[in-house]
PDB file of N, CA and C in Angstrom:
ATOM      1  N   MET A   1       9.450 -23.717  11.298  1.00 79.00           N
ATOM      2  CA  MET A   1       9.749 -22.669  10.632  1.00 79.00           C
ATOM      3  C   MET A   1       9.881 -22.770   8.730  1.00 79.00           C
ATOM      4  N   ARG A   2       9.576 -22.520   8.016  1.00 87.00           N
ATOM      5  CA  ARG A   2       9.623 -23.208   6.500  1.00 87.00           C
ATOM      6  C   ARG A   2      10.276 -21.531   6.225  1.00 87.00           C
ATOM      7  N   LEU A   3      11.481 -21.550   5.428  1.00 93.00           N
ATOM      8  CA  LEU A   3      12.159 -20.392   5.004  1.00 93.00           C
ATOM      9  C   LEU A   3      12.131 -20.758   3.511  1.00 93.00           C
ATOM     10  N   PRO A   4      12.401 -19.557   2.480  1.00 94.00           N
ATOM     11  CA  PRO A   4      12.959 -19.718   0.897  1.00 94.00           C
ATOM     12  C   PRO A   4      14.050 -20.623   1.119  1.00 94.00           C
ATOM     13  N   LEU A   5      14.237 -21.328   0.060  1.00 95.00           N
ATOM     14  CA  LEU A   5      15.353 -21.942  -0.687  1.00 95.00           C
ATOM     15  C   LEU A   5      15.713 -21.386  -1.473  1.00 95.00           C
ATOM     16  N   ILE A   6      17.565 -21.482  -0.946  1.00 96.00           N
ATOM     17  CA  ILE A   6      18.204 -20.851  -1.732  1.00 96.00           C
ATOM     18  C   ILE A   6      18.435 -21.290  -3.179  1.00 96.00           C
ATOM     19  N   ASN A   7      18.717 -20.187  -4.268  1.00 97.00           N
ATOM     20  CA  ASN A   7      18.499 -20.567  -5.782  1.00 97.00           C
ATOM     21  C   ASN A   7      17.093 -21.195  -6.357  1.00 97.00           C
ATOM     22  N   GLN A   8      16.184 -20.857  -5.559  1.00 96.00           N
ATOM     23  CA  GLN A   8      14.781 -21.073  -6.165  1.00 96.00           C
ATOM     24  C   GLN A   8      13.603 -20.075  -6.016  1.00 96.00           C
ATOM     25  N   PRO A   9      12.861 -20.333  -7.060  1.00 96.00           N
ATOM     26  CA  PRO A   9      12.405 -19.334  -7.056  1.00 96.00           C
ATOM     27  C   PRO A   9      11.536 -18.770  -5.614  1.00 96.00           C
ATOM     28  N   VAL A  10      10.840 -17.732  -5.693  1.00 95.00           N
ATOM     29  CA  VAL A  10      10.178 -17.512  -4.172  1.00 95.00           C
ATOM     30  C   VAL A  10       8.818 -16.234  -4.634  1.00 95.00           C
ATOM     31  N   SER A  11       7.651 -16.873  -4.576  1.00 93.00           N
ATOM     32  CA  SER A  11       6.570 -15.303  -4.611  1.00 93.00           C
ATOM     33  C   SER A  11       6.684 -14.695  -3.492  1.00 93.00           C
ATOM     34  N   LEU A  12       6.539 -13.271  -4.141  1.00 93.00           N
ATOM     35  CA  LEU A  12       6.152 -12.273  -2.929  1.00 93.00           C
ATOM     36  C   LEU A  12       4.917 -11.658  -3.704  1.00 93.00           C
ATOM     37  N   SER A  13       4.221 -11.196  -2.224  1.00 92.00           N
ATOM     38  CA  SER A  13       2.931 -10.449  -2.851  1.00 92.00           C
ATOM     39  C   SER A  13       3.011  -9.282  -1.900  1.00 92.00           C
ATOM     40  N   ILE A  14       3.419  -7.777  -2.921  1.00 88.00           N
ATOM     41  CA  ILE A  14       3.258  -6.519  -2.290  1.00 88.00           C
ATOM     42  C   ILE A  14       2.175  -5.999  -2.898  1.00 88.00           C
ATOM     43  N   LYS A  15       1.839  -5.152  -2.054  1.00 86.00           N
ATOM     44  CA  LYS A  15       0.406  -4.116  -2.080  1.00 86.00           C
ATOM     45  C   LYS A  15      -0.562  -4.786  -3.174  1.00 86.00           C
ATOM     46  N   GLY A  16      -0.586  -6.257  -2.962  1.00 87.00           N
ATOM     47  CA  GLY A  16      -1.803  -6.693  -3.609  1.00 87.00           C
ATOM     48  C   GLY A  16      -1.289  -7.026  -5.286  1.00 87.00           C
ATOM     49  N   LYS A  17      -0.439  -6.779  -5.962  1.00 90.00           N
ATOM     50  CA  LYS A  17       0.624  -7.420  -6.940  1.00 90.00           C
ATOM     51  C   LYS A  17       1.879  -8.725  -6.553  1.00 90.00           C
ATOM     52  N   SER A  18       1.763  -9.836  -7.051  1.00 91.00           N
ATOM     53  CA  SER A  18       2.547 -11.092  -7.201  1.00 91.00           C
ATOM     54  C   SER A  18       4.107 -10.505  -7.927  1.00 91.00           C
ATOM     55  N   TYR A  19       5.046 -10.855  -7.330  1.00 91.00           N
ATOM     56  CA  TYR A  19       6.005 -11.050  -7.745  1.00 91.00           C
ATOM     57  C   TYR A  19       7.028 -11.721  -7.913  1.00 91.00           C
ATOM     58  N   VAL A  20       7.910 -12.451  -8.338  1.00 94.00           N
ATOM     59  CA  VAL A  20       8.380 -13.681  -8.964  1.00 94.00           C
ATOM     60  C   VAL A  20       9.773 -12.964  -8.601  1.00 94.00           C
ATOM     61  N   ALA A  21      10.635 -13.665  -7.273  1.00 95.00           N
ATOM     62  CA  ALA A  21      12.382 -13.415  -6.981  1.00 95.00           C
ATOM     63  C   ALA A  21      12.929 -14.625  -7.297  1.00 95.00           C
ATOM     64  N   THR A  22      14.380 -14.408  -7.605  1.00 96.00           N
ATOM     65  CA  THR A  22      15.171 -15.903  -6.547  1.00 96.00           C
ATOM     66  C   THR A  22      15.833 -15.445  -5.468  1.00 96.00           C
ATOM     67  N   CYS A  23      15.612 -16.553  -4.622  1.00 97.00           N
ATOM     68  CA  CYS A  23      16.228 -15.989  -3.141  1.00 97.00           C
ATOM     69  C   CYS A  23      18.151 -16.644  -3.984  1.00 97.00           C
ATOM     70  N   ILE A  24      18.936 -15.694  -3.170  1.00 97.00           N
ATOM     71  CA  ILE A  24      20.205 -16.090  -3.999  1.00 97.00           C
ATOM     72  C   ILE A  24      20.835 -16.398  -2.584  1.00 97.00           C
ATOM     73  N   ASP A  25      20.456 -15.958  -0.942  1.00 97.00           N
ATOM     74  CA  ASP A  25      21.173 -15.835   0.381  1.00 97.00           C
ATOM     75  C   ASP A  25      20.085 -16.025   1.200  1.00 97.00           C
ATOM     76  N   LEU A  26      20.584 -16.739   2.368  1.00 96.00           N
ATOM     77  CA  LEU A  26      19.721 -16.809   3.546  1.00 96.00           C
ATOM     78  C   LEU A  26      20.998 -16.940   4.634  1.00 96.00           C
ATOM     79  N   PHE A  27      20.451 -16.421   6.084  1.00 96.00           N
ATOM     80  CA  PHE A  27      21.083 -16.354   7.401  1.00 96.00           C
ATOM     81  C   PHE A  27      20.224 -15.961   8.359  1.00 96.00           C
ATOM     82  N   ASP A  28      20.888 -16.585   9.429  1.00 95.00           N
ATOM     83  CA  ASP A  28      20.283 -16.106  10.670  1.00 95.00           C
ATOM     84  C   ASP A  28      21.000 -14.846  11.092  1.00 95.00           C
ATOM     85  N   GLY A  29      19.511 -13.766  11.388  1.00 91.00           N
ATOM     86  CA  GLY A  29      20.551 -12.808  11.890  1.00 91.00           C
ATOM     87  C   GLY A  29      19.911 -12.498  13.851  1.00 91.00           C
ATOM     88  N   GLY A  30      19.972 -13.538  14.608  1.00 90.00           N
ATOM     89  CA  GLY A  30      19.496 -13.357  15.148  1.00 90.00           C
ATOM     90  C   GLY A  30      18.155 -13.501  15.945  1.00 90.00           C
ATOM     91  N   PHE A  31      17.571 -12.648  15.588  1.00 87.00           N
ATOM     92  CA  PHE A  31      16.227 -12.264  15.926  1.00 87.00           C
ATOM     93  C   PHE A  31      15.127 -12.546  14.640  1.00 87.00           C
ATOM     94  N   GLY A  32      15.905 -13.018  13.428  1.00 94.00           N
ATOM     95  CA  GLY A  32      14.764 -13.190  12.149  1.00 94.00           C
ATOM     96  C   GLY A  32      16.048 -13.750  11.099  1.00 94.00           C
ATOM     97  N   TYR A  33      15.381 -14.178  10.287  1.00 96.00           N
ATOM     98  CA  TYR A  33      15.718 -14.678   9.048  1.00 96.00           C
ATOM     99  C   TYR A  33      16.052 -13.922   8.173  1.00 96.00           C
ATOM    100  N   TYR A  34      17.197 -13.690   7.441  1.00 96.00           N
ATOM    101  CA  TYR A  34      17.328 -12.568   6.431  1.00 96.00           C
ATOM    102  C   TYR A  34      17.458 -13.130   5.071  1.00 96.00           C
ATOM    103  N   PHE A  35      17.211 -12.771   3.839  1.00 96.00           N
ATOM    104  CA  PHE A  35      17.097 -13.378   2.611  1.00 96.00           C
ATOM    105  C   PHE A  35      17.406 -12.492   1.676  1.00 96.00           C
ATOM    106  N   ASP A  36      18.304 -12.254   1.043  1.00 96.00           N
ATOM    107  CA  ASP A  36      18.422 -11.648  -0.323  1.00 96.00           C
ATOM    108  C   ASP A  36      17.868 -12.477  -1.590  1.00 96.00           C
ATOM    109  N   ALA A  37      17.291 -11.560  -2.454  1.00 95.00           N
ATOM    110  CA  ALA A  37      16.112 -11.777  -3.383  1.00 95.00           C
ATOM    111  C   ALA A  37      16.259 -11.028  -4.896  1.00 95.00           C
ATOM    112  N   VAL A  38      16.801 -11.795  -5.925  1.00 95.00           N
ATOM    113  CA  VAL A  38      17.119 -11.075  -6.719  1.00 95.00           C
ATOM    114  C   VAL A  38      15.726 -11.163  -7.864  1.00 95.00           C
ATOM    115  N   PHE A  39      15.444  -9.986  -8.321  1.00 93.00           N
ATOM    116  CA  PHE A  39      14.002  -9.576  -9.036  1.00 93.00           C
ATOM    117  C   PHE A  39      14.770  -9.413 -10.407  1.00 93.00           C
ATOM    118  N   PRO A  40      13.573  -9.539 -11.514  1.00 92.00           N
ATOM    119  CA  PRO A  40      13.933  -9.205 -12.731  1.00 92.00           C
ATOM    120  C   PRO A  40      14.447  -7.987 -13.239  1.00 92.00           C
ATOM    121  N   LYS A  41      15.361  -7.740 -13.525  1.00 86.00           N
ATOM    122  CA  LYS A  41      15.670  -6.292 -14.195  1.00 86.00           C
ATOM    123  C   LYS A  41      14.600  -4.948 -14.652  1.00 86.00           C
ATOM    124  N   LYS A  42      13.238  -5.999 -14.997  1.00 84.00           N
ATOM    125  CA  LYS A  42      12.533  -5.182 -15.653  1.00 84.00           C
ATOM    126  C   LYS A  42      11.583  -5.027 -14.362  1.00 84.00           C
ATOM    127  N   THR A  43      11.310  -5.364 -13.144  1.00 81.00           N
ATOM    128  CA  THR A  43      10.426  -5.234 -12.160  1.00 81.00           C
ATOM    129  C   THR A  43      10.737  -3.426 -11.440  1.00 81.00           C
ATOM    130  N   CYS A  44       9.704  -2.868 -11.560  1.00 76.00           N
ATOM    131  CA  CYS A  44       9.449  -1.471 -11.237  1.00 76.00           C
ATOM    132  C   CYS A  44       9.400  -0.904 -10.076  1.00 76.00           C
ATOM    133  N   HIS A  45       9.438  -2.159  -8.737  1.00 81.00           N
ATOM    134  CA  HIS A  45       8.569  -1.559  -7.610  1.00 81.00           C
ATOM    135  C   HIS A  45      10.124  -0.798  -6.768  1.00 81.00           C
ATOM    136  N   LYS A  46       9.913   0.221  -6.636  1.00 86.00           N
ATOM    137  CA  LYS A  46      11.070   0.755  -5.108  1.00 86.00           C
ATOM    138  C   LYS A  46      10.471   0.752  -4.086  1.00 86.00           C
ATOM    139  N   PHE A  47      11.041   0.041  -2.792  1.00 88.00           N
ATOM    140  CA  PHE A  47      11.037  -0.393  -1.649  1.00 88.00           C
ATOM    141  C   PHE A  47      11.531   0.538  -1.019  1.00 88.00           C
ATOM    142  N   SER A  48      10.464   0.568   0.311  1.00 88.00           N
ATOM    143  CA  SER A  48      10.734   1.786   1.014  1.00 88.00           C
ATOM    144  C   SER A  48      10.990   1.065   2.840  1.00 88.00           C
ATOM    145  N   VAL A  49      11.829   1.781   3.308  1.00 83.00           N
ATOM    146  CA  VAL A  49      12.154   1.105   4.484  1.00 83.00           C
ATOM    147  C   VAL A  49      10.924   0.558   5.342  1.00 83.00           C
ATOM    148  N   GLY A  50      10.752  -0.577   6.147  1.00 82.00           N
ATOM    149  CA  GLY A  50       9.667  -1.063   6.874  1.00 82.00           C
ATOM    150  C   GLY A  50       8.640  -1.957   5.954  1.00 82.00           C
ATOM    151  N   GLU A  51       8.530  -1.833   4.706  1.00 91.00           N
ATOM    152  CA  GLU A  51       7.410  -2.082   3.760  1.00 91.00           C
ATOM    153  C   GLU A  51       7.511  -3.770   4.052  1.00 91.00           C
ATOM    154  N   GLN A  52       6.217  -4.122   4.022  1.00 92.00           N
ATOM    155  CA  GLN A  52       6.233  -5.519   4.382  1.00 92.00           C
ATOM    156  C   GLN A  52       5.354  -6.130   2.767  1.00 92.00           C
ATOM    157  N   CYS A  53       5.820  -7.736   2.802  1.00 93.00           N
ATOM    158  CA  CYS A  53       5.218  -8.231   1.543  1.00 93.00           C
ATOM    159  C   CYS A  53       5.176  -9.769   2.209  1.00 93.00           C
ATOM    160  N   GLY A  54       3.947 -10.059   1.734  1.00 93.00           N
ATOM    161  CA  GLY A  54       3.540 -11.574   2.102  1.00 93.00           C
ATOM    162  C   GLY A  54       4.567 -12.748   1.396  1.00 93.00           C
ATOM    163  N   ILE A  55       4.731 -14.086   1.838  1.00 93.00           N
ATOM    164  CA  ILE A  55       5.142 -15.302   1.143  1.00 93.00           C
ATOM    165  C   ILE A  55       4.181 -16.254   1.156  1.00 93.00           C
ATOM    166  N   PRO A  56       3.206 -16.211   0.036  1.00 91.00           N
ATOM    167  CA  PRO A  56       2.063 -17.163   0.037  1.00 91.00           C
ATOM    168  C   PRO A  56       2.417 -18.225  -0.078  1.00 91.00           C
ATOM    169  N   GLU A  57       3.498 -18.902  -0.702  1.00 88.00           N
ATOM    170  CA  GLU A  57       4.329 -20.251  -0.939  1.00 88.00           C
ATOM    171  C   GLU A  57       4.257 -20.797   0.514  1.00 88.00           C
ATOM    172  N   LEU A  58       5.067 -19.649   1.855  1.00 87.00           N
ATOM    173  CA  LEU A  58       5.274 -20.130   2.961  1.00 87.00           C
ATOM    174  C   LEU A  58       4.043 -20.460   3.964  1.00 87.00           C
ATOM    175  N   GLY A  59       2.926 -19.839   3.787  1.00 84.00           N
ATOM    176  CA  GLY A  59       1.607 -19.635   4.674  1.00 84.00           C
ATOM    177  C   GLY A  59       1.180 -17.771   4.812  1.00 84.00           C
ATOM    178  N   ASP A  60      -0.268 -18.247   5.245  1.00 79.00           N
ATOM    179  CA  ASP A  60      -0.512 -16.586   5.262  1.00 79.00           C
ATOM    180  C   ASP A  60      -0.025 -15.495   6.379  1.00 79.00           C
ATOM    181  N   LYS A  61       0.739 -16.410   7.715  1.00 79.00           N
ATOM    182  CA  LYS A  61       1.348 -15.604   8.510  1.00 79.00           C
ATOM    183  C   LYS A  61       2.829 -15.129   8.590  1.00 79.00           C
ATOM    184  N   TYR A  62       3.391 -15.826   7.400  1.00 85.00           N
ATOM    185  CA  TYR A  62       4.834 -15.242   6.923  1.00 85.00           C
ATOM    186  C   TYR A  62       4.456 -13.685   6.284  1.00 85.00           C
ATOM    187  N   LEU A  63       5.530 -12.816   6.738  1.00 90.00           N
ATOM    188  CA  LEU A  63       5.384 -11.997   6.371  1.00 90.00           C
ATOM    189  C   LEU A  63       6.976 -11.442   5.934  1.00 90.00           C
ATOM    190  N   ALA A  64       7.616 -10.495   4.974  1.00 93.00           N
ATOM    191  CA  ALA A  64       8.945 -10.471   5.323  1.00 93.00           C
ATOM    192  C   ALA A  64       9.386  -8.886   5.497  1.00 93.00           C
ATOM    193  N   ASP A  65       9.949  -8.033   6.378  1.00 93.00           N
ATOM    194  CA  ASP A  65      10.372  -6.792   6.147  1.00 93.00           C
ATOM    195  C   ASP A  65      11.306  -6.296   5.001  1.00 93.00           C
ATOM    196  N   PHE A  66      11.225  -5.196   4.074  1.00 93.00           N
ATOM    197  CA  PHE A  66      12.395  -4.824   3.463  1.00 93.00           C
ATOM    198  C   PHE A  66      13.273  -4.307   4.443  1.00 93.00           C
ATOM    199  N   VAL A  67      14.201  -4.776   4.079  1.00 93.00           N
ATOM    200  CA  VAL A  67      15.827  -4.203   4.867  1.00 93.00           C
ATOM    201  C   VAL A  67      16.786  -3.200   3.965  1.00 93.00           C
ATOM    202  N   SER A  68      16.915  -3.455   3.039  1.00 92.00           N
ATOM    203  CA  SER A  68      17.745  -2.784   2.287  1.00 92.00           C
ATOM    204  C   SER A  68      18.265  -3.720   0.745  1.00 92.00           C
ATOM    205  N   TYR A  69      19.040  -2.386   0.306  1.00 92.00           N
ATOM    206  CA  TYR A  69      19.505  -2.755  -1.358  1.00 92.00           C
ATOM    207  C   TYR A  69      20.624  -3.051  -0.867  1.00 92.00           C
ATOM    208  N   PRO A  70      21.335  -4.348  -0.525  1.00 89.00           N
ATOM    209  CA  PRO A  70      22.691  -4.580  -0.213  1.00 89.00           C
ATOM    210  C   PRO A  70      23.665  -4.366  -1.223  1.00 89.00           C
ATOM    211  N   THR A  71      23.700  -4.107  -2.518  1.00 87.00           N
ATOM    212  CA  THR A  71      24.496  -4.084  -3.289  1.00 87.00           C
ATOM    213  C   THR A  71      24.437  -2.737  -3.655  1.00 87.00           C
ATOM    214  N   GLY A  72      23.182  -2.352  -3.770  1.00 85.00           N
ATOM    215  CA  GLY A  72      23.203  -0.764  -4.140  1.00 85.00           C
ATOM    216  C   GLY A  72      22.165  -0.672  -5.572  1.00 85.00           C
ATOM    217  N   GLU A  73      21.871  -2.047  -5.748  1.00 87.00           N
ATOM    218  CA  GLU A  73      21.298  -2.169  -7.327  1.00 87.00           C
ATOM    219  C   GLU A  73      19.621  -2.541  -7.045  1.00 87.00           C
ATOM    220  N   ALA A  74      18.939  -1.706  -7.985  1.00 85.00           N
ATOM    221  CA  ALA A  74      17.299  -2.056  -7.412  1.00 85.00           C
ATOM    222  C   ALA A  74      16.625  -3.374  -7.541  1.00 85.00           C
ATOM    223  N   TRP A  75      17.722  -4.571  -8.219  1.00 90.00           N
ATOM    224  CA  TRP A  75      17.160  -5.525  -8.363  1.00 90.00           C
ATOM    225  C   TRP A  75      17.315  -6.727  -7.224  1.00 90.00           C
ATOM    226  N   LYS A  76      18.503  -6.389  -6.187  1.00 93.00           N
ATOM    227  CA  LYS A  76      19.012  -7.075  -5.465  1.00 93.00           C
ATOM    228  C   LYS A  76      18.667  -6.953  -3.653  1.00 93.00           C
ATOM    229  N   VAL A  77      17.678  -7.142  -3.600  1.00 94.00           N
ATOM    230  CA  VAL A  77      16.642  -6.605  -2.401  1.00 94.00           C
ATOM    231  C   VAL A  77      17.071  -7.817  -0.778  1.00 94.00           C
ATOM    232  N   ARG A  78      17.442  -6.891   0.034  1.00 94.00           N
ATOM    233  CA  ARG A  78      17.229  -8.038   1.266  1.00 94.00           C
ATOM    234  C   ARG A  78      15.739  -7.719   2.272  1.00 94.00           C
ATOM    235  N   PHE A  79      15.292  -9.327   2.738  1.00 95.00           N
ATOM    236  CA  PHE A  79      13.999  -9.180   3.227  1.00 95.00           C
ATOM    237  C   PHE A  79      14.667  -9.617   4.753  1.00 95.00           C
ATOM    238  N   LEU A  80      13.475  -9.598   5.832  1.00 94.00           N
ATOM    239  CA  LEU A  80      14.011 -10.212   6.867  1.00 94.00           C
ATOM    240  C   LEU A  80      12.659 -11.008   7.568  1.00 94.00           C
ATOM    241  N   ILE A  81      12.425 -12.191   7.865  1.00 93.00           N
ATOM    242  CA  ILE A  81      11.462 -12.870   8.488  1.00 93.00           C
ATOM    243  C   ILE A  81      11.577 -12.841  10.073  1.00 93.00           C
ATOM    244  N   LEU A  82      10.994 -12.330  10.378  1.00 90.00           N
ATOM    245  CA  LEU A  82      11.040 -12.213  12.279  1.00 90.00           C
ATOM    246  C   LEU A  82      10.924 -13.448  12.541  1.00 90.00           C
ATOM    247  N   LYS A  83      11.543 -14.243  13.415  1.00 87.00           N
ATOM    248  CA  LYS A  83      11.532 -15.515  14.250  1.00 87.00           C
ATOM    249  C   LYS A  83      10.529 -15.600  14.944  1.00 87.00           C
ATOM    250  N   TRP A  84       9.585 -14.685  15.634  1.00 74.00           N
ATOM    251  CA  TRP A  84       8.654 -14.433  16.585  1.00 74.00           C
ATOM    252  C   TRP A  84       7.579 -13.404  16.062  1.00 74.00           C
ATOM    253  N   GLY A  85       6.947 -13.811  15.307  1.00 56.00           N
ATOM    254  CA  GLY A  85       5.655 -12.374  14.942  1.00 56.00           C
ATOM    255  C   GLY A  85       3.947 -12.807  14.567  1.00 56.00           C
TER     256      GLY A  85
END
C-alpha cells in the first residue's frame, strides 16, 4: 500500500477539482491510516463528514475520507485511507 509522504505535497481530487496540500502527519489508526494535510489558506473548500477525495498520485483505487479539522482551523484537515477498501 502506498501512502502520502510526510512534508511532501499531495494532490487531492475533490468533486472534480484538484487541490494540492502538504502532508504533515501520518499514523496507523488500526483499520486505516490517518494523515493530516495543510491546504493553502486561500483554499475555500468546506469539508463535510464522510466526504471522499481521490489521491491520483497513489492510484485510482485510493480514496481518502474526511475525518475532522484536528486543530479547528479550516486549512488543517485530517483524512483516513482505509486499509481494506
